[in-house]
């Protein structure tokens, strides 16, 4: 972020998208409040914006009132788009134009969680690395294959600051405080948040595979990670076993013991779960989704999808649209 040239005060706006994540918003705002209190100076001011100037309802059903109109950006140093799980169909040309205008005024733009998607749709992330919540990385990459999507905890440069959501906004703001006011203050803020270590940008968003799945067999972990990395172009069970240092029989026994599934079924489930996220988060065609998930036809995807989820891909997308309509009503 560019330093405020007239004072030590930094003004940050938060643009709230309906169904935004309250956790990611609070994680980004609270460090600023605490920095002011500990320094006994007003280092940061913040304001809230919305598309129509009305209060915005978060995904937890709490409404947050706006404090500034979109026409009022005087003194603004940064604007962070705060979004959540219902951002797929939020493609507003007016918002995109407004964000591009702020960028031309040298106002740093940022996002939490899926807000990165709206910055990308405004054609603002073409030259900067960016990140997004791990659950949305695959769909983000499918929609914007030319962007530098890193999957880091957060990304920051002079023009953009994006974070993956959840508590990562806290770490991003602690990094901002470090840059502007020094590491000692950032550490004090972290302690007030009961955040014993300031995570750097390269910290993994997700738990390690062995922790998340409660498994400790190195070869099994390797096999799972191979499957996860090869969903678009699936590799054979023989290749998975060989590259993991296992025989086919050993691999069969390990998957059966830990998951009650054969390796082939586990692999298929990974690809179907990816397809489900793409159906829910993007407007990609079923053919494009089938290709992205390693299925050689839409009919084969539909057959496997119905077996696992008891509905077809078309019904999944219709159900998702109906759910979004209910939330907005």
PDB file of C-alpha atoms in Angstrom:
ATOM      1  CA  UNK A   1       0.000   0.000   0.000  1.00  0.00           C
ATOM      2  CA  UNK A   2       1.231   3.485  -0.776  1.00  0.00           C
ATOM      3  CA  UNK A   3       1.898   5.507   2.388  1.00  0.00           C
ATOM      4  CA  UNK A   4      -0.408   8.438   3.111  1.00  0.00           C
ATOM      5  CA  UNK A   5       1.637  11.413   1.950  1.00  0.00           C
ATOM      6  CA  UNK A   6       0.065  14.031   4.235  1.00  0.00           C
ATOM      7  CA  UNK A   7       0.022  12.274   7.616  1.00  0.00           C
ATOM      8  CA  UNK A   8       0.462   8.986   9.437  1.00  0.00           C
ATOM      9  CA  UNK A   9      -3.263   8.311   9.076  1.00  0.00           C
ATOM     10  CA  UNK A  10      -4.344   5.510   6.739  1.00  0.00           C
ATOM     11  CA  UNK A  11      -7.985   5.383   5.648  1.00  0.00           C
ATOM     12  CA  UNK A  12      -9.319   1.995   4.567  1.00  0.00           C
ATOM     13  CA  UNK A  13     -12.729   1.327   3.083  1.00  0.00           C
ATOM     14  CA  UNK A  14     -14.481  -2.040   3.206  1.00  0.00           C
ATOM     15  CA  UNK A  15     -16.949  -2.754   0.403  1.00  0.00           C
ATOM     16  CA  UNK A  16     -19.462  -5.308   1.660  1.00  0.00           C
ATOM     17  CA  UNK A  17     -20.966  -7.845  -0.726  1.00  0.00           C
ATOM     18  CA  UNK A  18     -24.260  -9.486   0.379  1.00  0.00           C
ATOM     19  CA  UNK A  19     -23.634 -12.731   2.285  1.00  0.00           C
ATOM     20  CA  UNK A  20     -20.071 -11.635   3.069  1.00  0.00           C
ATOM     21  CA  UNK A  21     -18.071 -13.477   5.718  1.00  0.00           C
ATOM     22  CA  UNK A  22     -18.277 -11.709   9.060  1.00  0.00           C
ATOM     23  CA  UNK A  23     -15.180 -13.559  10.249  1.00  0.00           C
ATOM     24  CA  UNK A  24     -12.995 -12.311   7.405  1.00  0.00           C
ATOM     25  CA  UNK A  25     -14.289  -8.746   7.801  1.00  0.00           C
ATOM     26  CA  UNK A  26     -13.685  -8.699  11.549  1.00  0.00           C
ATOM     27  CA  UNK A  27     -10.239 -10.243  11.147  1.00  0.00           C
ATOM     28  CA  UNK A  28      -9.272  -7.348   8.886  1.00  0.00           C
ATOM     29  CA  UNK A  29     -10.868  -4.540  10.926  1.00  0.00           C
ATOM     30  CA  UNK A  30      -9.989  -5.480  14.506  1.00  0.00           C
ATOM     31  CA  UNK A  31      -6.171  -5.243  14.125  1.00  0.00           C
ATOM     32  CA  UNK A  32      -6.638  -1.634  12.990  1.00  0.00           C
ATOM     33  CA  UNK A  33      -8.697  -0.792  16.081  1.00  0.00           C
ATOM     34  CA  UNK A  34      -6.188  -2.461  18.373  1.00  0.00           C
ATOM     35  CA  UNK A  35      -3.253  -0.679  16.690  1.00  0.00           C
ATOM     36  CA  UNK A  36      -4.956   2.656  17.417  1.00  0.00           C
ATOM     37  CA  UNK A  37      -5.560   1.733  21.054  1.00  0.00           C
ATOM     38  CA  UNK A  38      -2.056   0.449  21.734  1.00  0.00           C
ATOM     39  CA  UNK A  39      -0.312   3.354  20.017  1.00  0.00           C
ATOM     40  CA  UNK A  40      -2.691   5.873  21.638  1.00  0.00           C
ATOM     41  CA  UNK A  41      -2.925   7.563  18.246  1.00  0.00           C
ATOM     42  CA  UNK A  42      -5.342   7.369  15.334  1.00  0.00           C
ATOM     43  CA  UNK A  43      -3.207   5.450  12.866  1.00  0.00           C
ATOM     44  CA  UNK A  44      -6.157   3.953  10.979  1.00  0.00           C
ATOM     45  CA  UNK A  45      -9.692   4.955  10.124  1.00  0.00           C
ATOM     46  CA  UNK A  46     -12.132   2.636   8.374  1.00  0.00           C
ATOM     47  CA  UNK A  47     -15.479   2.958   6.678  1.00  0.00           C
ATOM     48  CA  UNK A  48     -18.055   0.646   5.129  1.00  0.00           C
ATOM     49  CA  UNK A  49     -19.506   0.856   1.633  1.00  0.00           C
ATOM     50  CA  UNK A  50     -22.270  -1.015  -0.158  1.00  0.00           C
ATOM     51  CA  UNK A  51     -23.734  -1.002  -3.659  1.00  0.00           C
ATOM     52  CA  UNK A  52     -26.920   0.846  -2.697  1.00  0.00           C
ATOM     53  CA  UNK A  53     -25.852   2.542   0.530  1.00  0.00           C
ATOM     54  CA  UNK A  54     -28.130   0.281   2.581  1.00  0.00           C
ATOM     55  CA  UNK A  55     -27.052  -2.104   5.364  1.00  0.00           C
ATOM     56  CA  UNK A  56     -25.588  -5.380   4.121  1.00  0.00           C
ATOM     57  CA  UNK A  57     -26.490  -8.773   5.546  1.00  0.00           C
ATOM     58  CA  UNK A  58     -23.585 -11.122   6.281  1.00  0.00           C
ATOM     59  CA  UNK A  59     -23.723 -14.884   5.845  1.00  0.00           C
ATOM     60  CA  UNK A  60     -24.418 -15.217   9.581  1.00  0.00           C
ATOM     61  CA  UNK A  61     -27.527 -13.016   9.137  1.00  0.00           C
ATOM     62  CA  UNK A  62     -26.081  -9.963  10.935  1.00  0.00           C
ATOM     63  CA  UNK A  63     -26.555  -6.653   9.144  1.00  0.00           C
ATOM     64  CA  UNK A  64     -23.756  -4.072   8.961  1.00  0.00           C
ATOM     65  CA  UNK A  65     -24.602  -0.435   8.250  1.00  0.00           C
ATOM     66  CA  UNK A  66     -22.642   1.515   5.674  1.00  0.00           C
ATOM     67  CA  UNK A  67     -20.860   4.678   6.755  1.00  0.00           C
ATOM     68  CA  UNK A  68     -19.908   6.278   3.427  1.00  0.00           C
ATOM     69  CA  UNK A  69     -21.458   6.661   0.009  1.00  0.00           C
ATOM     70  CA  UNK A  70     -19.671   5.289  -3.063  1.00  0.00           C
ATOM     71  CA  UNK A  71     -19.300   8.845  -4.345  1.00  0.00           C
ATOM     72  CA  UNK A  72     -17.336   9.757  -1.229  1.00  0.00           C
ATOM     73  CA  UNK A  73     -13.781   8.433  -1.554  1.00  0.00           C
ATOM     74  CA  UNK A  74     -11.887  11.530  -0.438  1.00  0.00           C
ATOM     75  CA  UNK A  75      -8.751  10.629   1.530  1.00  0.00           C
ATOM     76  CA  UNK A  76      -9.201   6.917   0.903  1.00  0.00           C
ATOM     77  CA  UNK A  77      -5.895   5.002   0.784  1.00  0.00           C
ATOM     78  CA  UNK A  78      -7.274   1.494   0.246  1.00  0.00           C
ATOM     79  CA  UNK A  79     -10.562  -0.251  -0.557  1.00  0.00           C
ATOM     80  CA  UNK A  80     -11.041  -3.917   0.375  1.00  0.00           C
ATOM     81  CA  UNK A  81     -13.848  -5.972  -1.160  1.00  0.00           C
ATOM     82  CA  UNK A  82     -15.316  -8.288   1.483  1.00  0.00           C
ATOM     83  CA  UNK A  83     -17.236 -11.228   0.048  1.00  0.00           C
ATOM     84  CA  UNK A  84     -18.331 -14.744   0.939  1.00  0.00           C
ATOM     85  CA  UNK A  85     -19.845 -17.895  -0.471  1.00  0.00           C
ATOM     86  CA  UNK A  86     -22.626 -16.308  -2.576  1.00  0.00           C
ATOM     87  CA  UNK A  87     -20.406 -14.292  -4.908  1.00  0.00           C
ATOM     88  CA  UNK A  88     -20.655 -16.451  -8.063  1.00  0.00           C
ATOM     89  CA  UNK A  89     -23.405 -14.429  -9.753  1.00  0.00           C
ATOM     90  CA  UNK A  90     -22.361 -11.016  -8.420  1.00  0.00           C
ATOM     91  CA  UNK A  91     -21.029  -9.540 -11.664  1.00  0.00           C
ATOM     92  CA  UNK A  92     -21.991  -5.853 -11.555  1.00  0.00           C
ATOM     93  CA  UNK A  93     -20.552  -3.602 -14.313  1.00  0.00           C
ATOM     94  CA  UNK A  94     -21.150  -0.518 -12.140  1.00  0.00           C
ATOM     95  CA  UNK A  95     -19.024  -1.945  -9.331  1.00  0.00           C
ATOM     96  CA  UNK A  96     -16.292  -2.998 -11.771  1.00  0.00           C
ATOM     97  CA  UNK A  97     -16.181   0.496 -13.281  1.00  0.00           C
ATOM     98  CA  UNK A  98     -16.019   2.076  -9.815  1.00  0.00           C
ATOM     99  CA  UNK A  99     -13.156  -0.216  -8.756  1.00  0.00           C
ATOM    100  CA  UNK A 100     -11.210   0.599 -11.927  1.00  0.00           C
ATOM    101  CA  UNK A 101     -11.728   4.294 -11.209  1.00  0.00           C
ATOM    102  CA  UNK A 102     -10.286   3.867  -7.709  1.00  0.00           C
ATOM    103  CA  UNK A 103      -7.287   2.052  -9.164  1.00  0.00           C
ATOM    104  CA  UNK A 104      -6.637   4.937 -11.561  1.00  0.00           C
ATOM    105  CA  UNK A 105      -6.616   7.243  -8.516  1.00  0.00           C
ATOM    106  CA  UNK A 106      -3.750   5.148  -7.057  1.00  0.00           C
ATOM    107  CA  UNK A 107      -5.982   3.785  -4.295  1.00  0.00           C
ATOM    108  CA  UNK A 108      -4.785   0.342  -3.244  1.00  0.00           C
ATOM    109  CA  UNK A 109      -7.427  -2.313  -3.857  1.00  0.00           C
ATOM    110  CA  UNK A 110      -7.810  -5.498  -1.886  1.00  0.00           C
ATOM    111  CA  UNK A 111     -10.093  -8.356  -1.040  1.00  0.00           C
ATOM    112  CA  UNK A 112     -10.861 -10.997   1.521  1.00  0.00           C
ATOM    113  CA  UNK A 113     -11.880 -14.509   0.535  1.00  0.00           C
ATOM    114  CA  UNK A 114     -13.877 -14.549  -2.719  1.00  0.00           C
ATOM    115  CA  UNK A 115     -13.602 -10.780  -3.161  1.00  0.00           C
ATOM    116  CA  UNK A 116     -10.632 -11.569  -5.413  1.00  0.00           C
ATOM    117  CA  UNK A 117     -13.114 -12.891  -7.940  1.00  0.00           C
ATOM    118  CA  UNK A 118     -14.750  -9.463  -8.243  1.00  0.00           C
ATOM    119  CA  UNK A 119     -11.388  -7.722  -8.660  1.00  0.00           C
ATOM    120  CA  UNK A 120     -10.548 -10.174 -11.418  1.00  0.00           C
ATOM    121  CA  UNK A 121     -13.889  -9.611 -13.145  1.00  0.00           C
ATOM    122  CA  UNK A 122     -13.104  -5.890 -13.075  1.00  0.00           C
ATOM    123  CA  UNK A 123      -9.870  -6.747 -14.967  1.00  0.00           C
ATOM    124  CA  UNK A 124      -7.690  -5.445 -12.144  1.00  0.00           C
ATOM    125  CA  UNK A 125      -5.437  -8.388 -11.271  1.00  0.00           C
ATOM    126  CA  UNK A 126      -3.724  -8.991 -14.601  1.00  0.00           C
ATOM    127  CA  UNK A 127      -0.312  -7.786 -13.417  1.00  0.00           C
ATOM    128  CA  UNK A 128      -0.303  -8.801  -9.742  1.00  0.00           C
ATOM    129  CA  UNK A 129      -0.228 -12.137  -7.923  1.00  0.00           C
ATOM    130  CA  UNK A 130      -3.431 -12.843  -6.034  1.00  0.00           C
ATOM    131  CA  UNK A 131      -5.002 -15.431  -3.777  1.00  0.00           C
ATOM    132  CA  UNK A 132      -8.435 -16.691  -2.754  1.00  0.00           C
ATOM    133  CA  UNK A 133      -9.979 -19.169  -0.295  1.00  0.00           C
ATOM    134  CA  UNK A 134      -8.703 -22.720  -0.911  1.00  0.00           C
ATOM    135  CA  UNK A 135     -12.211 -23.959  -1.632  1.00  0.00           C
ATOM    136  CA  UNK A 136     -12.435 -21.554  -4.592  1.00  0.00           C
ATOM    137  CA  UNK A 137      -8.962 -21.933  -6.093  1.00  0.00           C
ATOM    138  CA  UNK A 138      -9.945 -24.508  -8.722  1.00  0.00           C
ATOM    139  CA  UNK A 139     -12.959 -22.540  -9.945  1.00  0.00           C
ATOM    140  CA  UNK A 140     -10.971 -19.276  -9.887  1.00  0.00           C
ATOM    141  CA  UNK A 141      -8.247 -20.816 -12.036  1.00  0.00           C
ATOM    142  CA  UNK A 142     -10.811 -22.215 -14.460  1.00  0.00           C
ATOM    143  CA  UNK A 143     -12.467 -18.805 -14.904  1.00  0.00           C
ATOM    144  CA  UNK A 144      -9.192 -16.841 -15.074  1.00  0.00           C
ATOM    145  CA  UNK A 145      -6.494 -19.203 -16.387  1.00  0.00           C
ATOM    146  CA  UNK A 146      -4.059 -16.369 -17.211  1.00  0.00           C
ATOM    147  CA  UNK A 147      -3.962 -14.819 -13.730  1.00  0.00           C
ATOM    148  CA  UNK A 148      -1.129 -15.505 -11.300  1.00  0.00           C
ATOM    149  CA  UNK A 149      -3.227 -17.237  -8.619  1.00  0.00           C
ATOM    150  CA  UNK A 150      -0.819 -18.369  -5.918  1.00  0.00           C
ATOM    151  CA  UNK A 151      -3.021 -19.902  -3.244  1.00  0.00           C
ATOM    152  CA  UNK A 152      -0.910 -18.145  -0.590  1.00  0.00           C
ATOM    153  CA  UNK A 153      -2.340 -16.993   2.727  1.00  0.00           C
ATOM    154  CA  UNK A 154      -2.216 -13.429   1.408  1.00  0.00           C
ATOM    155  CA  UNK A 155      -0.560 -11.390  -1.349  1.00  0.00           C
ATOM    156  CA  UNK A 156       0.500  -7.743  -1.036  1.00  0.00           C
ATOM    157  CA  UNK A 157       2.152  -5.176  -3.282  1.00  0.00           C
ATOM    158  CA  UNK A 158       1.746  -1.411  -3.766  1.00  0.00           C
ATOM    159  CA  UNK A 159      -1.412  -1.823  -5.881  1.00  0.00           C
ATOM    160  CA  UNK A 160      -3.256  -4.851  -4.498  1.00  0.00           C
ATOM    161  CA  UNK A 161      -3.657  -6.814  -1.279  1.00  0.00           C
ATOM    162  CA  UNK A 162      -5.681 -10.028  -1.360  1.00  0.00           C
ATOM    163  CA  UNK A 163      -6.130 -12.648   1.326  1.00  0.00           C
ATOM    164  CA  UNK A 164      -7.690 -16.079   1.418  1.00  0.00           C
ATOM    165  CA  UNK A 165     -10.378 -15.250   3.969  1.00  0.00           C
ATOM    166  CA  UNK A 166     -11.061 -16.433   7.495  1.00  0.00           C
ATOM    167  CA  UNK A 167      -8.293 -15.338   9.841  1.00  0.00           C
ATOM    168  CA  UNK A 168      -5.840 -14.618   7.021  1.00  0.00           C
ATOM    169  CA  UNK A 169      -7.058 -11.003   7.023  1.00  0.00           C
ATOM    170  CA  UNK A 170      -5.536 -10.671  10.478  1.00  0.00           C
ATOM    171  CA  UNK A 171      -2.124 -11.741   9.192  1.00  0.00           C
ATOM    172  CA  UNK A 172      -2.406  -9.460   6.169  1.00  0.00           C
ATOM    173  CA  UNK A 173      -3.224  -6.464   8.355  1.00  0.00           C
ATOM    174  CA  UNK A 174      -0.430  -7.342  10.772  1.00  0.00           C
ATOM    175  CA  UNK A 175       1.914  -7.262   7.785  1.00  0.00           C
ATOM    176  CA  UNK A 176       0.508  -3.847   6.833  1.00  0.00           C
ATOM    177  CA  UNK A 177       1.033  -2.564  10.387  1.00  0.00           C
ATOM    178  CA  UNK A 178       4.597  -3.922  10.287  1.00  0.00           C
ATOM    179  CA  UNK A 179       5.307  -2.088   7.037  1.00  0.00           C
ATOM    180  CA  UNK A 180       3.823   1.200   8.208  1.00  0.00           C
ATOM    181  CA  UNK A 181       4.573   1.292  11.946  1.00  0.00           C
ATOM    182  CA  UNK A 182       7.103  -1.429  12.719  1.00  0.00           C
ATOM    183  CA  UNK A 183       7.193  -5.037  13.891  1.00  0.00           C
ATOM    184  CA  UNK A 184       6.978  -4.291  17.649  1.00  0.00           C
ATOM    185  CA  UNK A 185       3.509  -2.747  17.269  1.00  0.00           C
ATOM    186  CA  UNK A 186       2.382  -5.601  15.002  1.00  0.00           C
ATOM    187  CA  UNK A 187       3.541  -8.134  17.601  1.00  0.00           C
ATOM    188  CA  UNK A 188       1.668  -6.293  20.333  1.00  0.00           C
ATOM    189  CA  UNK A 189      -1.495  -6.304  18.217  1.00  0.00           C
ATOM    190  CA  UNK A 190      -1.071 -10.035  17.549  1.00  0.00           C
ATOM    191  CA  UNK A 191      -0.758 -10.722  21.280  1.00  0.00           C
ATOM    192  CA  UNK A 192      -3.954  -8.796  21.961  1.00  0.00           C
ATOM    193  CA  UNK A 193      -5.678 -11.053  19.412  1.00  0.00           C
ATOM    194  CA  UNK A 194      -4.299 -14.171  21.152  1.00  0.00           C
ATOM    195  CA  UNK A 195      -2.459 -14.820  17.884  1.00  0.00           C
ATOM    196  CA  UNK A 196       0.901 -16.106  19.149  1.00  0.00           C
ATOM    197  CA  UNK A 197       2.705 -16.074  15.798  1.00  0.00           C
ATOM    198  CA  UNK A 198       2.296 -13.749  12.830  1.00  0.00           C
ATOM    199  CA  UNK A 199       1.961 -16.073   9.853  1.00  0.00           C
ATOM    200  CA  UNK A 200       3.848 -15.165   6.711  1.00  0.00           C
ATOM    201  CA  UNK A 201       2.281 -15.226   3.268  1.00  0.00           C
ATOM    202  CA  UNK A 202       3.682 -18.670   2.448  1.00  0.00           C
ATOM    203  CA  UNK A 203       1.894 -20.446   5.299  1.00  0.00           C
ATOM    204  CA  UNK A 204      -0.433 -23.132   3.930  1.00  0.00           C
ATOM    205  CA  UNK A 205      -4.125 -22.251   3.948  1.00  0.00           C
ATOM    206  CA  UNK A 206      -5.148 -25.807   4.796  1.00  0.00           C
ATOM    207  CA  UNK A 207      -4.006 -28.255   7.420  1.00  0.00           C
ATOM    208  CA  UNK A 208      -1.385 -30.733   6.322  1.00  0.00           C
ATOM    209  CA  UNK A 209      -2.904 -33.850   4.768  1.00  0.00           C
ATOM    210  CA  UNK A 210      -1.822 -36.048   7.675  1.00  0.00           C
ATOM    211  CA  UNK A 211      -3.459 -33.721  10.204  1.00  0.00           C
ATOM    212  CA  UNK A 212      -6.654 -33.154   8.236  1.00  0.00           C
ATOM    213  CA  UNK A 213      -7.221 -36.862   7.575  1.00  0.00           C
ATOM    214  CA  UNK A 214      -5.594 -38.179  10.780  1.00  0.00           C
ATOM    215  CA  UNK A 215      -3.195 -40.440   8.925  1.00  0.00           C
ATOM    216  CA  UNK A 216       0.533 -40.866   9.469  1.00  0.00           C
ATOM    217  CA  UNK A 217       1.626 -43.314   6.789  1.00  0.00           C
ATOM    218  CA  UNK A 218       4.053 -41.363   4.509  1.00  0.00           C
ATOM    219  CA  UNK A 219       3.375 -43.461   1.395  1.00  0.00           C
ATOM    220  CA  UNK A 220      -0.401 -43.149   1.821  1.00  0.00           C
ATOM    221  CA  UNK A 221      -0.077 -39.379   2.225  1.00  0.00           C
ATOM    222  CA  UNK A 222       2.006 -39.275  -0.955  1.00  0.00           C
ATOM    223  CA  UNK A 223      -0.629 -41.296  -2.838  1.00  0.00           C
ATOM    224  CA  UNK A 224      -3.426 -38.947  -1.742  1.00  0.00           C
ATOM    225  CA  UNK A 225      -1.434 -35.840  -2.671  1.00  0.00           C
ATOM    226  CA  UNK A 226      -0.685 -37.326  -6.097  1.00  0.00           C
ATOM    227  CA  UNK A 227      -4.394 -37.898  -6.671  1.00  0.00           C
ATOM    228  CA  UNK A 228      -5.202 -34.356  -5.536  1.00  0.00           C
ATOM    229  CA  UNK A 229      -2.672 -32.879  -7.953  1.00  0.00           C
ATOM    230  CA  UNK A 230      -3.880 -34.929 -10.947  1.00  0.00           C
ATOM    231  CA  UNK A 231      -7.640 -34.404 -11.113  1.00  0.00           C
ATOM    232  CA  UNK A 232      -7.748 -32.925 -14.617  1.00  0.00           C
ATOM    233  CA  UNK A 233      -5.519 -35.622 -16.134  1.00  0.00           C
ATOM    234  CA  UNK A 234      -5.960 -38.655 -13.867  1.00  0.00           C
ATOM    235  CA  UNK A 235      -3.060 -41.067 -13.646  1.00  0.00           C
ATOM    236  CA  UNK A 236      -3.429 -44.824 -13.365  1.00  0.00           C
ATOM    237  CA  UNK A 237      -3.552 -46.698 -10.074  1.00  0.00           C
ATOM    238  CA  UNK A 238      -0.295 -48.367 -11.062  1.00  0.00           C
ATOM    239  CA  UNK A 239       1.365 -44.931 -11.444  1.00  0.00           C
ATOM    240  CA  UNK A 240      -0.027 -43.727  -8.110  1.00  0.00           C
ATOM    241  CA  UNK A 241       1.294 -46.806  -6.321  1.00  0.00           C
ATOM    242  CA  UNK A 242       4.679 -46.718  -8.043  1.00  0.00           C
ATOM    243  CA  UNK A 243       5.282 -43.003  -7.397  1.00  0.00           C
ATOM    244  CA  UNK A 244       4.207 -43.460  -3.758  1.00  0.00           C
ATOM    245  CA  UNK A 245       6.570 -46.388  -3.148  1.00  0.00           C
ATOM    246  CA  UNK A 246       3.767 -48.921  -2.742  1.00  0.00           C
ATOM    247  CA  UNK A 247       2.628 -52.067  -4.466  1.00  0.00           C
ATOM    248  CA  UNK A 248      -0.939 -52.115  -5.759  1.00  0.00           C
ATOM    249  CA  UNK A 249      -1.893 -54.622  -3.065  1.00  0.00           C
ATOM    250  CA  UNK A 250      -0.363 -52.468  -0.281  1.00  0.00           C
ATOM    251  CA  UNK A 251      -2.177 -49.406  -1.574  1.00  0.00           C
ATOM    252  CA  UNK A 252      -5.489 -51.275  -1.690  1.00  0.00           C
ATOM    253  CA  UNK A 253      -5.062 -52.419   1.921  1.00  0.00           C
ATOM    254  CA  UNK A 254      -4.127 -48.922   3.177  1.00  0.00           C
ATOM    255  CA  UNK A 255      -7.090 -47.170   1.539  1.00  0.00           C
ATOM    256  CA  UNK A 256      -9.479 -49.891   2.708  1.00  0.00           C
ATOM    257  CA  UNK A 257      -8.166 -49.661   6.284  1.00  0.00           C
ATOM    258  CA  UNK A 258      -8.196 -45.851   6.583  1.00  0.00           C
ATOM    259  CA  UNK A 259     -11.185 -44.879   4.422  1.00  0.00           C
ATOM    260  CA  UNK A 260     -13.176 -48.028   3.748  1.00  0.00           C
ATOM    261  CA  UNK A 261     -12.727 -47.383   0.023  1.00  0.00           C
ATOM    262  CA  UNK A 262     -10.681 -48.777  -2.804  1.00  0.00           C
ATOM    263  CA  UNK A 263      -8.086 -46.295  -4.158  1.00  0.00           C
ATOM    264  CA  UNK A 264      -9.970 -45.931  -7.451  1.00  0.00           C
ATOM    265  CA  UNK A 265     -13.167 -44.926  -5.629  1.00  0.00           C
ATOM    266  CA  UNK A 266     -11.286 -42.467  -3.411  1.00  0.00           C
ATOM    267  CA  UNK A 267      -9.730 -40.896  -6.517  1.00  0.00           C
ATOM    268  CA  UNK A 268     -13.105 -40.715  -8.262  1.00  0.00           C
ATOM    269  CA  UNK A 269     -14.651 -39.045  -5.195  1.00  0.00           C
ATOM    270  CA  UNK A 270     -11.910 -36.378  -5.241  1.00  0.00           C
ATOM    271  CA  UNK A 271     -12.741 -35.549  -8.862  1.00  0.00           C
ATOM    272  CA  UNK A 272     -16.491 -35.531  -8.207  1.00  0.00           C
ATOM    273  CA  UNK A 273     -16.075 -33.213  -5.219  1.00  0.00           C
ATOM    274  CA  UNK A 274     -14.096 -30.847  -7.454  1.00  0.00           C
ATOM    275  CA  UNK A 275     -16.864 -31.022 -10.063  1.00  0.00           C
ATOM    276  CA  UNK A 276     -19.432 -30.157  -7.411  1.00  0.00           C
ATOM    277  CA  UNK A 277     -17.521 -27.025  -6.382  1.00  0.00           C
ATOM    278  CA  UNK A 278     -17.170 -25.949 -10.003  1.00  0.00           C
ATOM    279  CA  UNK A 279     -20.906 -26.403 -10.545  1.00  0.00           C
ATOM    280  CA  UNK A 280     -21.681 -24.357  -7.438  1.00  0.00           C
ATOM    281  CA  UNK A 281     -19.081 -21.620  -7.912  1.00  0.00           C
ATOM    282  CA  UNK A 282     -18.843 -21.041 -11.674  1.00  0.00           C
ATOM    283  CA  UNK A 283     -20.983 -20.720 -14.770  1.00  0.00           C
ATOM    284  CA  UNK A 284     -18.709 -23.069 -16.732  1.00  0.00           C
ATOM    285  CA  UNK A 285     -20.485 -25.492 -19.040  1.00  0.00           C
ATOM    286  CA  UNK A 286     -20.924 -29.068 -17.896  1.00  0.00           C
ATOM    287  CA  UNK A 287     -18.572 -30.109 -20.699  1.00  0.00           C
ATOM    288  CA  UNK A 288     -15.845 -27.742 -19.428  1.00  0.00           C
ATOM    289  CA  UNK A 289     -16.328 -29.049 -15.884  1.00  0.00           C
ATOM    290  CA  UNK A 290     -16.164 -32.658 -17.039  1.00  0.00           C
ATOM    291  CA  UNK A 291     -12.895 -31.901 -18.840  1.00  0.00           C
ATOM    292  CA  UNK A 292     -11.457 -30.043 -15.822  1.00  0.00           C
ATOM    293  CA  UNK A 293     -12.223 -33.033 -13.593  1.00  0.00           C
ATOM    294  CA  UNK A 294     -10.871 -35.768 -15.850  1.00  0.00           C
ATOM    295  CA  UNK A 295     -14.118 -37.179 -17.264  1.00  0.00           C
ATOM    296  CA  UNK A 296     -14.116 -38.070 -20.950  1.00  0.00           C
ATOM    297  CA  UNK A 297     -17.778 -37.124 -21.485  1.00  0.00           C
ATOM    298  CA  UNK A 298     -20.592 -35.220 -19.808  1.00  0.00           C
ATOM    299  CA  UNK A 299     -22.698 -38.378 -19.749  1.00  0.00           C
ATOM    300  CA  UNK A 300     -20.042 -40.233 -17.751  1.00  0.00           C
ATOM    301  CA  UNK A 301     -19.751 -37.304 -15.348  1.00  0.00           C
ATOM    302  CA  UNK A 302     -23.540 -37.252 -14.932  1.00  0.00           C
ATOM    303  CA  UNK A 303     -23.660 -40.996 -14.277  1.00  0.00           C
ATOM    304  CA  UNK A 304     -20.926 -40.893 -11.620  1.00  0.00           C
ATOM    305  CA  UNK A 305     -22.316 -37.684 -10.117  1.00  0.00           C
ATOM    306  CA  UNK A 306     -25.777 -39.133  -9.678  1.00  0.00           C
ATOM    307  CA  UNK A 307     -24.381 -42.271  -8.068  1.00  0.00           C
ATOM    308  CA  UNK A 308     -22.482 -40.231  -5.469  1.00  0.00           C
ATOM    309  CA  UNK A 309     -24.774 -37.232  -4.843  1.00  0.00           C
ATOM    310  CA  UNK A 310     -28.158 -38.685  -5.902  1.00  0.00           C
ATOM    311  CA  UNK A 311     -28.788 -35.748  -8.260  1.00  0.00           C
ATOM    312  CA  UNK A 312     -27.503 -34.834 -11.707  1.00  0.00           C
ATOM    313  CA  UNK A 313     -25.082 -31.950 -12.409  1.00  0.00           C
ATOM    314  CA  UNK A 314     -27.991 -30.008 -13.970  1.00  0.00           C
ATOM    315  CA  UNK A 315     -30.088 -30.482 -10.823  1.00  0.00           C
ATOM    316  CA  UNK A 316     -27.122 -29.433  -8.666  1.00  0.00           C
ATOM    317  CA  UNK A 317     -26.851 -26.144 -10.513  1.00  0.00           C
ATOM    318  CA  UNK A 318     -30.631 -25.574 -10.382  1.00  0.00           C
ATOM    319  CA  UNK A 319     -30.693 -26.297  -6.651  1.00  0.00           C
ATOM    320  CA  UNK A 320     -27.786 -23.892  -6.113  1.00  0.00           C
ATOM    321  CA  UNK A 321     -29.624 -21.130  -8.028  1.00  0.00           C
ATOM    322  CA  UNK A 322     -32.789 -21.683  -5.985  1.00  0.00           C
ATOM    323  CA  UNK A 323     -30.808 -21.522  -2.716  1.00  0.00           C
ATOM    324  CA  UNK A 324     -29.220 -18.219  -3.770  1.00  0.00           C
ATOM    325  CA  UNK A 325     -32.650 -16.811  -4.623  1.00  0.00           C
ATOM    326  CA  UNK A 326     -34.007 -17.772  -1.194  1.00  0.00           C
ATOM    327  CA  UNK A 327     -31.040 -16.109   0.552  1.00  0.00           C
ATOM    328  CA  UNK A 328     -31.560 -12.883  -1.397  1.00  0.00           C
ATOM    329  CA  UNK A 329     -35.334 -12.760  -0.825  1.00  0.00           C
TER     330      UNK A 329
END
